[in-house]
mmCIF file of C-alpha atoms in Angstrom:
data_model
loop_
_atom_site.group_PDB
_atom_site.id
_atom_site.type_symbol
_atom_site.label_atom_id
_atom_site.label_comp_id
_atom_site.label_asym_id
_atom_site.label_seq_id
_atom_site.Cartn_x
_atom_site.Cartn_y
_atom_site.Cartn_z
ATOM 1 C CA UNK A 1 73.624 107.428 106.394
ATOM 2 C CA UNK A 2 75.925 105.533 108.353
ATOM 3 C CA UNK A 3 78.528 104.923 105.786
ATOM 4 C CA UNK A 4 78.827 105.293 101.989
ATOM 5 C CA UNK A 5 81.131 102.641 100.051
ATOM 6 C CA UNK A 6 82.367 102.638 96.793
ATOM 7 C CA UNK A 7 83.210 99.763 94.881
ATOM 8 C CA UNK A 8 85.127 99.112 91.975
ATOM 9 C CA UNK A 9 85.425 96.284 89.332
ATOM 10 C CA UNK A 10 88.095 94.559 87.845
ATOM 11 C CA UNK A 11 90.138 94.183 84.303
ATOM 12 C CA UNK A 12 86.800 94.207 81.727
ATOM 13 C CA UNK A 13 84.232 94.326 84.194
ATOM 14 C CA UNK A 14 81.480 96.470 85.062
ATOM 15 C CA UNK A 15 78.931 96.810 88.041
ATOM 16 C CA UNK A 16 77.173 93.809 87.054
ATOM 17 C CA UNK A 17 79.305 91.177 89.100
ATOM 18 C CA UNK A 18 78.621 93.439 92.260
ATOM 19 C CA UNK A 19 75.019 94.673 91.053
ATOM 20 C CA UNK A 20 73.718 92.349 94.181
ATOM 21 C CA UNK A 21 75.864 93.977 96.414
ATOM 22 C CA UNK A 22 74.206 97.219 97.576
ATOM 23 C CA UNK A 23 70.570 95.017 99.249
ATOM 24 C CA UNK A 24 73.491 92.412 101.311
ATOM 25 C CA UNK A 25 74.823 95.470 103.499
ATOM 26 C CA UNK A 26 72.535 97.078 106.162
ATOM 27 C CA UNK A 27 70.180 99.514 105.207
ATOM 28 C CA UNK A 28 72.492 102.892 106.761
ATOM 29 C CA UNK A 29 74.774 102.095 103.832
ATOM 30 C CA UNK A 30 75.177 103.705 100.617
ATOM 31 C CA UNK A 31 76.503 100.934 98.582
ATOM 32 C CA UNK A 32 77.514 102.411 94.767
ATOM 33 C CA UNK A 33 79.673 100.425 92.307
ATOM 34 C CA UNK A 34 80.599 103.165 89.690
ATOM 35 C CA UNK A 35 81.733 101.871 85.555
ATOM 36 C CA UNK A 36 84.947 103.130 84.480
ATOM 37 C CA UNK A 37 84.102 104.144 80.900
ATOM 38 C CA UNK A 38 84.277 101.767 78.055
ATOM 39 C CA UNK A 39 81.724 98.592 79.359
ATOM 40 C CA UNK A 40 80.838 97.130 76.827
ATOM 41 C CA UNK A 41 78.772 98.085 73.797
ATOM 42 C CA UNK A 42 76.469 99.435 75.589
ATOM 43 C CA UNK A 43 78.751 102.138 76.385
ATOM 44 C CA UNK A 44 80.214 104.449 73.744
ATOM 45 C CA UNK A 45 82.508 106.215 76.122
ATOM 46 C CA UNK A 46 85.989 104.938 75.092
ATOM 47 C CA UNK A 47 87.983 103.293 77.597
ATOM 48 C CA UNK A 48 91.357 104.642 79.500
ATOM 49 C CA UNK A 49 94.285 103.768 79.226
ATOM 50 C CA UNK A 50 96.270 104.487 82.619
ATOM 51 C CA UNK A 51 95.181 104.696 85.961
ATOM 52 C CA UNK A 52 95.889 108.658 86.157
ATOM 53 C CA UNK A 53 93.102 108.715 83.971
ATOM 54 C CA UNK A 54 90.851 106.625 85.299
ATOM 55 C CA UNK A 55 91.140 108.126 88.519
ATOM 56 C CA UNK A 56 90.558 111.535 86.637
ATOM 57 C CA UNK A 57 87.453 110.298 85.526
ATOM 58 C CA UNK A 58 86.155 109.045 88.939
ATOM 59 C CA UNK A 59 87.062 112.489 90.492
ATOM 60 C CA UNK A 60 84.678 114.197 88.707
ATOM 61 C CA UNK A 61 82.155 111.647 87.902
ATOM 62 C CA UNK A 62 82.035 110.478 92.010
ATOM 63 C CA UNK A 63 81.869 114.375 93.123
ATOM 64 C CA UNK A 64 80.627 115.216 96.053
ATOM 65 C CA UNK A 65 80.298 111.439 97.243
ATOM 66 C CA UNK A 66 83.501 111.763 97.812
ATOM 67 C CA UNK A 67 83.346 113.353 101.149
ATOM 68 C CA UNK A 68 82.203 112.736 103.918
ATOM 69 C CA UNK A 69 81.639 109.306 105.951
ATOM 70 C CA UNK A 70 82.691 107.343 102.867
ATOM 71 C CA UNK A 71 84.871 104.006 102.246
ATOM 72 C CA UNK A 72 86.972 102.702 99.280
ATOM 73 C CA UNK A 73 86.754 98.657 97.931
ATOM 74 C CA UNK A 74 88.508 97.293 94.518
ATOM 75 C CA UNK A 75 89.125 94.525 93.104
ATOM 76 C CA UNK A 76 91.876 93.395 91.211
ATOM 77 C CA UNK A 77 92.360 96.586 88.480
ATOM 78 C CA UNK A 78 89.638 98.410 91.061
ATOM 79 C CA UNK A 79 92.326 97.797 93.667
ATOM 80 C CA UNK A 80 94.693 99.845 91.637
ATOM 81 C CA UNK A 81 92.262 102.588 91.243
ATOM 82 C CA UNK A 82 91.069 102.694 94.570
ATOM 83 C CA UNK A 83 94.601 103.056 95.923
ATOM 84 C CA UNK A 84 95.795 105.383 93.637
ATOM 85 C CA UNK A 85 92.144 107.700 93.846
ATOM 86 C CA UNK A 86 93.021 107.468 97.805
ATOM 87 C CA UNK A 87 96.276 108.861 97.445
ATOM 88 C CA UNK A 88 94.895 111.756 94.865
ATOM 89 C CA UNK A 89 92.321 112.395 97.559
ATOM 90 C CA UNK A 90 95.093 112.964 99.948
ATOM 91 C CA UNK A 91 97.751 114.856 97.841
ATOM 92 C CA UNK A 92 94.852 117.446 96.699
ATOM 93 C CA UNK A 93 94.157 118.115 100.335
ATOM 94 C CA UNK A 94 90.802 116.219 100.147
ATOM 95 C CA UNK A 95 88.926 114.189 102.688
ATOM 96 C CA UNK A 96 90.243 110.479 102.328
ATOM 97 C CA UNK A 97 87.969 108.087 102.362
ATOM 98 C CA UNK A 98 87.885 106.513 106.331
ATOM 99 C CA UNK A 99 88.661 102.558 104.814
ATOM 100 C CA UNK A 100 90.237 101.345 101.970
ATOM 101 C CA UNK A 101 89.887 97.597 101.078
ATOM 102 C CA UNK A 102 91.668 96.318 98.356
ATOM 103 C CA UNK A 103 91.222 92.551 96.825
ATOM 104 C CA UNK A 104 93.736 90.683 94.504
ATOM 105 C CA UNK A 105 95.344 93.559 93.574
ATOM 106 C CA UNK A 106 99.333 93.327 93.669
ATOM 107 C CA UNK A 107 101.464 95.435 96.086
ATOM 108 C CA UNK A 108 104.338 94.219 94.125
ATOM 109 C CA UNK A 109 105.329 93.408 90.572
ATOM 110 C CA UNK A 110 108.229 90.969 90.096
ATOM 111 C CA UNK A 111 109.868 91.644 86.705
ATOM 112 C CA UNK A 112 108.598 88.606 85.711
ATOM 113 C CA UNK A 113 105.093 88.962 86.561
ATOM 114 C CA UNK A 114 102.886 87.784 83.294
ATOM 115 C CA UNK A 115 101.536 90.520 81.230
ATOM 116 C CA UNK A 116 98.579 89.256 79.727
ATOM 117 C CA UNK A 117 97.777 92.241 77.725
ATOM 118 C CA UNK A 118 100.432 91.892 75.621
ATOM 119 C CA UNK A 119 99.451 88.158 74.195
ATOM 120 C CA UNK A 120 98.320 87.165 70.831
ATOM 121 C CA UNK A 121 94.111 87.257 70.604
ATOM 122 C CA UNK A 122 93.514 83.365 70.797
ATOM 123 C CA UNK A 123 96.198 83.132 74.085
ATOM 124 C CA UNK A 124 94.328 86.503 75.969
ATOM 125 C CA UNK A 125 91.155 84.540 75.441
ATOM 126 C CA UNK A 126 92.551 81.425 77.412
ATOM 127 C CA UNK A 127 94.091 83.401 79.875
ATOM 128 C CA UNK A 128 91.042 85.603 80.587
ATOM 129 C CA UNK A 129 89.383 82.075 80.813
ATOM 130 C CA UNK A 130 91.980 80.690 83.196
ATOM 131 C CA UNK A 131 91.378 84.008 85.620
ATOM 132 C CA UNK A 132 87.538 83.263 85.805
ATOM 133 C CA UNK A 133 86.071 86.433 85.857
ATOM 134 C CA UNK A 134 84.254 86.930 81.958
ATOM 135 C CA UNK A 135 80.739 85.172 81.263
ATOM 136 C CA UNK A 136 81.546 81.934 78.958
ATOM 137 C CA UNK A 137 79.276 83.306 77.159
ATOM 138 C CA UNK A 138 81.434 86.242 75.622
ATOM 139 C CA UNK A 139 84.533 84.183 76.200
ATOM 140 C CA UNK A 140 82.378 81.392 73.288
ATOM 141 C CA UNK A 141 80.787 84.083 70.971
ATOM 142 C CA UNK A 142 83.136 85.400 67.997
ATOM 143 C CA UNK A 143 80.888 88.342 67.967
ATOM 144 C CA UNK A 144 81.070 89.319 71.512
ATOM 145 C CA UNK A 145 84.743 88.656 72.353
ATOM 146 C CA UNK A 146 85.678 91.235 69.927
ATOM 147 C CA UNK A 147 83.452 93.855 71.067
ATOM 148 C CA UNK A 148 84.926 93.375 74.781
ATOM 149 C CA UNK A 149 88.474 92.567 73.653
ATOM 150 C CA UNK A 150 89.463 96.168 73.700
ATOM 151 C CA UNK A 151 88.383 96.819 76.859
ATOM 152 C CA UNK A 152 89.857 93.526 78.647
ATOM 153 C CA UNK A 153 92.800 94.297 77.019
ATOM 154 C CA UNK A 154 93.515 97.903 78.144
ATOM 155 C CA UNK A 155 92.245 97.161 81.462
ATOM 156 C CA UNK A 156 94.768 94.590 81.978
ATOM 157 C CA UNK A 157 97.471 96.922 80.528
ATOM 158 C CA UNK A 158 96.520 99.001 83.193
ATOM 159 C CA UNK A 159 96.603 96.438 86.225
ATOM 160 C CA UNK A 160 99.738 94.933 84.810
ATOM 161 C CA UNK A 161 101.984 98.062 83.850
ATOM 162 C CA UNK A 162 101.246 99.954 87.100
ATOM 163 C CA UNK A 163 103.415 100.014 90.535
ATOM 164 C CA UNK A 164 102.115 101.362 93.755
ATOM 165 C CA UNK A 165 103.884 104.562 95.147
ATOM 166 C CA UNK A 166 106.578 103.374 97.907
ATOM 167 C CA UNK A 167 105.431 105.995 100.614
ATOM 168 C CA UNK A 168 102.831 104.248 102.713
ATOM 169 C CA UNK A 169 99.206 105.783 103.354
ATOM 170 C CA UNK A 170 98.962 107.623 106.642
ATOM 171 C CA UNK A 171 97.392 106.118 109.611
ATOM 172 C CA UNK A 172 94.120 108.175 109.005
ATOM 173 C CA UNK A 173 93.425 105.263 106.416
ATOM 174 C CA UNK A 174 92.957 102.422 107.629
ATOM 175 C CA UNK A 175 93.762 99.375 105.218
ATOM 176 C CA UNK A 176 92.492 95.802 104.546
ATOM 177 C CA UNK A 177 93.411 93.503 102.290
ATOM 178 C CA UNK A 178 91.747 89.915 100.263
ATOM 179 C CA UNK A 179 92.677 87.481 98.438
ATOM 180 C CA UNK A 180 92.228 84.311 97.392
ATOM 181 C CA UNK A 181 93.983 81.050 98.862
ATOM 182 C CA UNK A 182 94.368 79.805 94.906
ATOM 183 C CA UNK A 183 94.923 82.802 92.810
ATOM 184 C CA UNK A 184 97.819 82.178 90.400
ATOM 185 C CA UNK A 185 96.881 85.619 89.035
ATOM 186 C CA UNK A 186 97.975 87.791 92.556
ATOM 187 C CA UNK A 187 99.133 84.875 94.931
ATOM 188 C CA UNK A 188 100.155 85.358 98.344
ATOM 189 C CA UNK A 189 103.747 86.913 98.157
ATOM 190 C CA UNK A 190 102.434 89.901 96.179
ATOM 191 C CA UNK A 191 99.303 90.760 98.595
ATOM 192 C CA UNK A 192 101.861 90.686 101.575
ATOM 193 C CA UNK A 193 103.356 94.088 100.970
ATOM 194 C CA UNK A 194 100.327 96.020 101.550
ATOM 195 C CA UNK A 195 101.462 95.631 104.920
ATOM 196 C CA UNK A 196 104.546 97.761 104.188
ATOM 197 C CA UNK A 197 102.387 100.255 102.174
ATOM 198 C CA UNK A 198 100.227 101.958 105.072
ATOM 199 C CA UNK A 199 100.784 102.768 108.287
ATOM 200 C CA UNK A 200 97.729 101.495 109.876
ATOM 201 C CA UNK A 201 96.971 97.464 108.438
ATOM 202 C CA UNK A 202 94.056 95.887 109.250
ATOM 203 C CA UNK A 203 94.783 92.880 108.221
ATOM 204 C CA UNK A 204 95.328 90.519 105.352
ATOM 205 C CA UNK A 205 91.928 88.107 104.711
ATOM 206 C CA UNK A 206 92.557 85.063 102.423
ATOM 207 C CA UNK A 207 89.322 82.689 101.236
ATOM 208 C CA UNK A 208 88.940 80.245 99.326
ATOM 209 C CA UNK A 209 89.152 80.163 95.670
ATOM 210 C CA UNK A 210 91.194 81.996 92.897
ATOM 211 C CA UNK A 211 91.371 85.688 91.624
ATOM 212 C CA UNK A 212 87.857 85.612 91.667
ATOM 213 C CA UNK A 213 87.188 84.264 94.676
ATOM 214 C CA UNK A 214 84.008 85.798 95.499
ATOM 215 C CA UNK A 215 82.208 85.583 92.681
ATOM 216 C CA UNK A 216 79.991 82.665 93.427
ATOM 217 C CA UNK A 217 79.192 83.422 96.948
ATOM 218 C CA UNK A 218 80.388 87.082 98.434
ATOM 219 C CA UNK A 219 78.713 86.618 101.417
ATOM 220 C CA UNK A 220 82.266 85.899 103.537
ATOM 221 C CA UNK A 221 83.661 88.749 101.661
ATOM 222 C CA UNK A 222 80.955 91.139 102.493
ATOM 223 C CA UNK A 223 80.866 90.473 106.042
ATOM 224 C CA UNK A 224 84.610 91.079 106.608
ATOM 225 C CA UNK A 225 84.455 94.196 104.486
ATOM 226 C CA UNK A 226 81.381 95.117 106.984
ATOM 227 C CA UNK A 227 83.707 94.014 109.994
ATOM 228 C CA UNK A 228 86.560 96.211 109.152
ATOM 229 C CA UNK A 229 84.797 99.092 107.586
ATOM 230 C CA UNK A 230 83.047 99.216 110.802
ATOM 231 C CA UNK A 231 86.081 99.030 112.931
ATOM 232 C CA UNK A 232 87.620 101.833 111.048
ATOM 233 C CA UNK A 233 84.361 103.981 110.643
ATOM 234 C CA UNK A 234 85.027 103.051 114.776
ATOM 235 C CA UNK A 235 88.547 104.643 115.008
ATOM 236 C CA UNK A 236 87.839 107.603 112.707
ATOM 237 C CA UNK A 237 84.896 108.599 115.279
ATOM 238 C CA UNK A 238 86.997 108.636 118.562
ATOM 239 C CA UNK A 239 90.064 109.991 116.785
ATOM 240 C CA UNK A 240 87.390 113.114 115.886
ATOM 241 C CA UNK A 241 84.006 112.720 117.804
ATOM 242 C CA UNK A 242 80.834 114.689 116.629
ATOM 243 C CA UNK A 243 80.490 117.598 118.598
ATOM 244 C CA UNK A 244 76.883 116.883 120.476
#
């Protein structure tokens, strides 16, 4: 296995908007894109409500994939997770993962930022709608919308009430960061201060689109997250070859 990646979904999502991912990256990659509990109705685990927790639950649920060659990606809430999971890994004295890629999440939060989770039902609907990333389908049916509510809800609770720890990550993580060109959710301004939150940047990538940038066509995505995986998978092995 050349590299194991991790990848983790946004405010109400699941592994379905990334279920394609695992066959687009080469065949020496072990692509997994892990549910935090509470997706849906098909799962009766109830959801989290802070990121200490959902990190918690990844700990234990991840294991022993969690050493090794292995590589961190979230998006928008996952970005919050995988940061915060990276800098558990590192406090408990654990292998960190050799890349950490984090998309439309928010390295800063203005006091004014919008906190979504906090409006009336009929305005979270629109503004889950404006954001793009729920099926129409469960945005249009009664029945559905308030079985996923919950879950959108305390998700973006999550996203919006949490602040990234000043200290940057050490150099032995190597950090990229995506966004998109359009996204009124996380624009520009707050994915610039990742830059200031690690010691070893890799780079800010902006595409086209809005917070959800990808989700019509990942394949630009998944080749930079290839690119710079690679480069730091790259640095990690001359900074400690393999003994041969």
């Amino acid at each position: 296995m050349e590299l194991r990646l991790f990848v983790f979904h946004h405010a109400g999502g699941s592994h379905l908007m990334y279920r394609d991912w695992p066959e687009r990256f080469p065949a020496g990659w072990d692509v997994r894109t892990p549910d935090a509990p509470g997706r849906g109705p098909w799962d009766d685990r109830p959801p989290l409500a802070d990121v200490g927790a959902v990190v918690d639950h990844f700990l234990h649920e991840l294991g022993d994939g969690l050493t090794g060659r292995f590589a961190l990606f979230g998006h928008s809430m996952g970005a919050a997770i995988a940061y915060e999971l990276t800098r558990r890994l590192l406090a408990d004295g654990r292998t960190p993962p050799l890349w950490l890629g984090l998309s439309a999440g928010s390295a800063t939060r203005p006091g004014d930022a919008p906190q979504r989770h906090l409006l009336p039902d009929a305005e979270l609907r629109r503004a889950v709608e404006a954001m793009g990333g729920t099926p129409s389908a469960v945005l249009a049916d009664p029945g559905l919308w308030s079985l996923l509510a919950p879950t959108i809800r305390g998700d973006l609770r999550i996203g919006e009430t949490w602040r990234p720890a000043p200290e940057p990550l050490p150099a032995t993580v190597p950090v990229s960061v995506f966004g998109g060109a359009r996204d009124e959710a996380v624009p520009l301004d707050q994915l610039v201060g990742w830059s200031d939150l690690c010691e070893q940047f890799l780079g800010l990538h902006l595409f086209d689109g809005g917070h959800f940038y990808f989700r019509d066509n990942p394949t630009a995505l998944i080749a930079q997250i290839r690119k710079d995986a690679s480069r730091a998978l790259t640095l990690a092995e001359v900074a400690s070859p393999v003994p041969r």
